[in-house]
XYZ file of C-alpha atoms in Angstrom:
242
model
C -0.030 0.504 0.289
C 1.775 3.255 -1.451
C 1.685 6.091 1.191
C -0.856 9.241 0.130
C 1.237 12.289 -1.828
C 2.439 14.603 1.068
C 0.213 18.085 1.491
C 1.534 20.844 -0.717
C 0.935 24.966 -0.046
C 2.100 27.127 -3.220
C 3.432 30.877 -2.546
C 4.517 32.751 -4.914
C 6.508 36.339 -5.256
C 4.868 38.537 -6.943
C 6.761 39.216 -9.677
C 5.000 37.827 -13.685
C 7.261 34.866 -13.258
C 6.230 33.181 -10.534
C 3.118 34.373 -9.786
C 2.149 32.209 -13.445
C 4.184 29.423 -11.896
C 1.901 30.031 -8.899
C -1.348 29.338 -11.187
C 0.373 26.843 -12.954
C 0.594 24.296 -9.822
C -2.554 25.129 -8.877
C -4.362 24.087 -11.465
C -2.341 20.547 -12.072
C -2.039 19.390 -7.769
C -4.355 19.674 -5.509
C -3.207 22.320 -2.665
C -3.796 23.517 0.843
C -3.412 26.509 2.600
C 0.420 26.955 4.015
C -0.821 26.031 7.817
C -2.300 22.493 6.766
C 1.250 21.558 4.672
C 3.993 18.880 5.226
C 5.606 20.600 2.339
C 5.972 24.073 1.197
C 6.452 25.769 -2.310
C 8.050 29.014 -2.435
C 8.430 30.075 -6.442
C 10.973 33.387 -7.397
C 14.279 34.384 -6.196
C 16.415 34.156 -3.203
C 14.983 36.943 -1.216
C 12.271 35.286 -1.922
C 13.089 32.210 -0.578
C 14.533 34.120 2.879
C 11.063 35.619 3.181
C 9.780 31.973 3.295
C 11.999 30.657 5.419
C 11.266 33.395 7.843
C 7.497 33.657 7.869
C 7.308 29.718 7.997
C 10.248 29.059 10.108
C 8.206 27.824 13.845
C 5.839 25.544 11.579
C 8.933 23.215 10.624
C 7.718 22.142 7.304
C 9.702 21.363 4.613
C 10.440 23.675 2.343
C 11.218 22.835 -1.280
C 11.771 26.151 -3.240
C 11.731 26.579 -7.028
C 13.622 29.128 -9.357
C 11.394 32.060 -10.630
C 13.438 35.079 -9.463
C 16.726 36.270 -10.465
C 19.238 34.370 -8.308
C 18.391 31.229 -7.588
C 21.002 29.374 -5.483
C 18.366 27.869 -3.127
C 15.752 27.201 -5.433
C 15.209 24.030 -7.066
C 14.998 24.523 -11.731
C 11.402 25.861 -12.186
C 9.534 22.257 -13.715
C 5.295 21.953 -13.659
C 5.450 17.945 -14.574
C 6.373 15.069 -12.278
C 6.013 17.498 -8.779
C 5.101 14.256 -6.516
C 8.130 12.307 -7.665
C 10.454 15.381 -6.928
C 9.306 15.828 -3.692
C 8.937 12.152 -2.791
C 12.841 11.567 -4.155
C 14.561 14.956 -2.750
C 17.339 15.201 -0.900
C 17.183 16.758 2.712
C 19.654 19.759 4.245
C 18.542 20.938 8.014
C 19.898 24.055 8.137
C 20.862 25.895 11.338
C 19.728 29.649 11.713
C 22.014 32.528 13.147
C 20.340 34.279 15.802
C 21.680 38.054 15.857
C 21.015 40.205 19.444
C 21.059 44.577 19.646
C 21.308 46.871 21.787
C 21.306 50.888 20.286
C 21.439 53.973 20.609
C 20.778 57.360 17.846
C 23.820 59.061 16.215
C 24.708 60.087 12.788
C 27.611 60.431 10.216
C 28.960 59.092 7.090
C 32.789 57.231 8.055
C 33.861 53.914 8.574
C 32.579 52.199 11.116
C 35.492 51.177 14.040
C 34.533 47.123 15.374
C 35.757 45.780 17.989
C 35.387 42.157 17.622
C 34.763 39.268 20.451
C 35.123 35.696 20.206
C 33.496 34.200 23.493
C 34.478 36.739 25.180
C 37.732 37.262 23.775
C 38.714 40.443 21.910
C 40.186 38.965 19.120
C 41.223 42.672 17.275
C 40.359 45.182 19.268
C 39.909 47.934 16.745
C 38.658 47.043 12.522
C 37.791 49.702 10.406
C 35.726 49.020 7.799
C 32.597 49.692 6.127
C 30.998 46.193 7.971
C 31.915 42.980 8.757
C 29.793 39.602 8.531
C 29.387 36.062 9.796
C 27.654 34.096 7.318
C 26.799 30.057 8.074
C 28.091 27.970 5.019
C 25.078 28.772 2.992
C 25.190 32.123 3.722
C 28.495 31.934 3.026
C 28.277 31.665 -0.836
C 26.082 34.798 -1.275
C 27.045 38.429 -0.006
C 30.198 36.814 2.122
C 31.751 35.689 -0.908
C 31.004 39.108 -2.873
C 33.660 40.329 0.266
C 36.221 37.885 -0.610
C 34.832 35.905 1.967
C 35.405 32.432 1.672
C 32.669 29.311 0.152
C 32.303 26.961 3.071
C 31.342 23.251 2.620
C 28.149 22.689 4.173
C 28.516 19.825 6.595
C 32.006 21.637 7.585
C 30.997 22.976 10.867
C 32.311 26.705 11.111
C 30.932 30.040 10.263
C 32.697 32.828 8.447
C 33.973 35.912 9.662
C 34.859 38.387 6.557
C 35.509 42.171 6.939
C 33.845 44.363 4.793
C 36.262 47.057 3.068
C 39.226 47.166 5.918
C 41.175 49.809 6.018
C 42.317 48.344 9.645
C 44.102 45.931 10.384
C 44.663 46.047 6.678
C 45.500 42.306 6.351
C 43.650 40.848 7.867
C 40.884 38.792 5.654
C 38.999 37.520 8.015
C 38.439 34.093 10.003
C 36.573 30.393 10.505
C 35.119 30.112 13.916
C 33.427 26.585 15.046
C 29.343 26.873 14.339
C 29.144 27.315 18.487
C 30.869 30.546 18.864
C 29.350 33.555 19.945
C 30.513 36.482 18.444
C 30.106 39.711 19.890
C 30.822 42.709 17.742
C 31.170 46.358 19.748
C 31.046 49.517 17.948
C 33.041 51.956 19.485
C 32.878 56.155 19.433
C 29.215 55.963 17.817
C 28.414 59.191 18.835
C 30.211 59.910 15.059
C 30.203 56.113 13.507
C 27.144 54.954 14.118
C 26.619 51.147 12.658
C 23.661 49.565 11.504
C 23.303 45.726 12.319
C 21.771 44.033 9.285
C 20.053 39.978 8.922
C 18.448 39.519 6.103
C 15.756 41.521 5.606
C 15.553 43.168 9.044
C 18.051 46.178 9.954
C 18.321 48.373 13.139
C 20.511 51.268 13.039
C 22.862 52.683 15.213
C 23.485 50.006 17.287
C 26.515 49.189 20.115
C 26.725 46.027 20.848
C 25.811 43.590 18.096
C 25.804 39.336 19.899
C 26.279 36.524 17.213
C 25.103 32.478 17.303
C 23.854 29.804 15.680
C 20.324 28.964 17.355
C 20.884 24.963 17.584
C 17.106 25.537 18.841
C 16.022 26.015 15.659
C 16.094 23.796 12.904
C 14.861 24.241 8.667
C 14.529 21.569 6.647
C 15.310 22.543 3.012
C 14.369 20.150 -0.111
C 16.932 19.802 -3.035
C 16.319 17.457 -6.533
C 19.804 15.072 -5.991
C 21.239 16.316 -9.758
C 21.106 19.617 -8.033
C 21.632 19.354 -4.277
C 23.310 22.059 -1.978
C 26.275 20.406 -1.306
C 27.353 20.285 -5.552
C 26.379 23.697 -5.683
C 28.628 24.800 -3.316
C 31.074 22.763 -4.092
C 31.140 24.167 -7.135
C 30.488 27.684 -6.285
C 34.941 27.182 -5.312
C 35.749 26.382 -9.136
C 33.775 28.556 -10.836
C 35.497 31.340 -13.088
């Protein structure tokens, strides 16, 4: 006796391509509201995928994104046919998000940030002058982190990437790889003339004094990928891209 197909919900970005794909899938497959779904299918690009992960984080459902946007590193190719079979054969990847806690104050300036970097309570850099600094998981390492010349981190490596953005002093510091359980504190110095913003995905907190970042192992998100387009292979290929 075969198992019934999973209850699926389809959500889409506002772009024309995503909305047309939404109509097509709803015509082809029985869909349920997201609150009743076992698998949610976001249609769009990586930005919409991140929005969907935040939106459905507390539900613990599996996510199988399909690419109907601009950048689609976290998405599977869009194909309307054979969806049930693709879902049954998909490879799961469990991700743990970074958690950010901030303390803020008021101020205005256009100067570079002056920061102190602590890892597990130890000051590793007393004074970093830069446009900013990134903390990235392996999946996040292929996005802005890579554009800032940070390392691509293989999935399962158990590390976080700490990458400066346009560092002025110390000029030769290129960042660090930290154990995934590391607690990173970024302290903004001279905040009266060098205000700092903290950004996580599409959330921004301005005029921060301290930012604490850690990987939250209590939260797990399961993304599904076609085996021929699995995320591990994509991360590996990025390291050899010209």
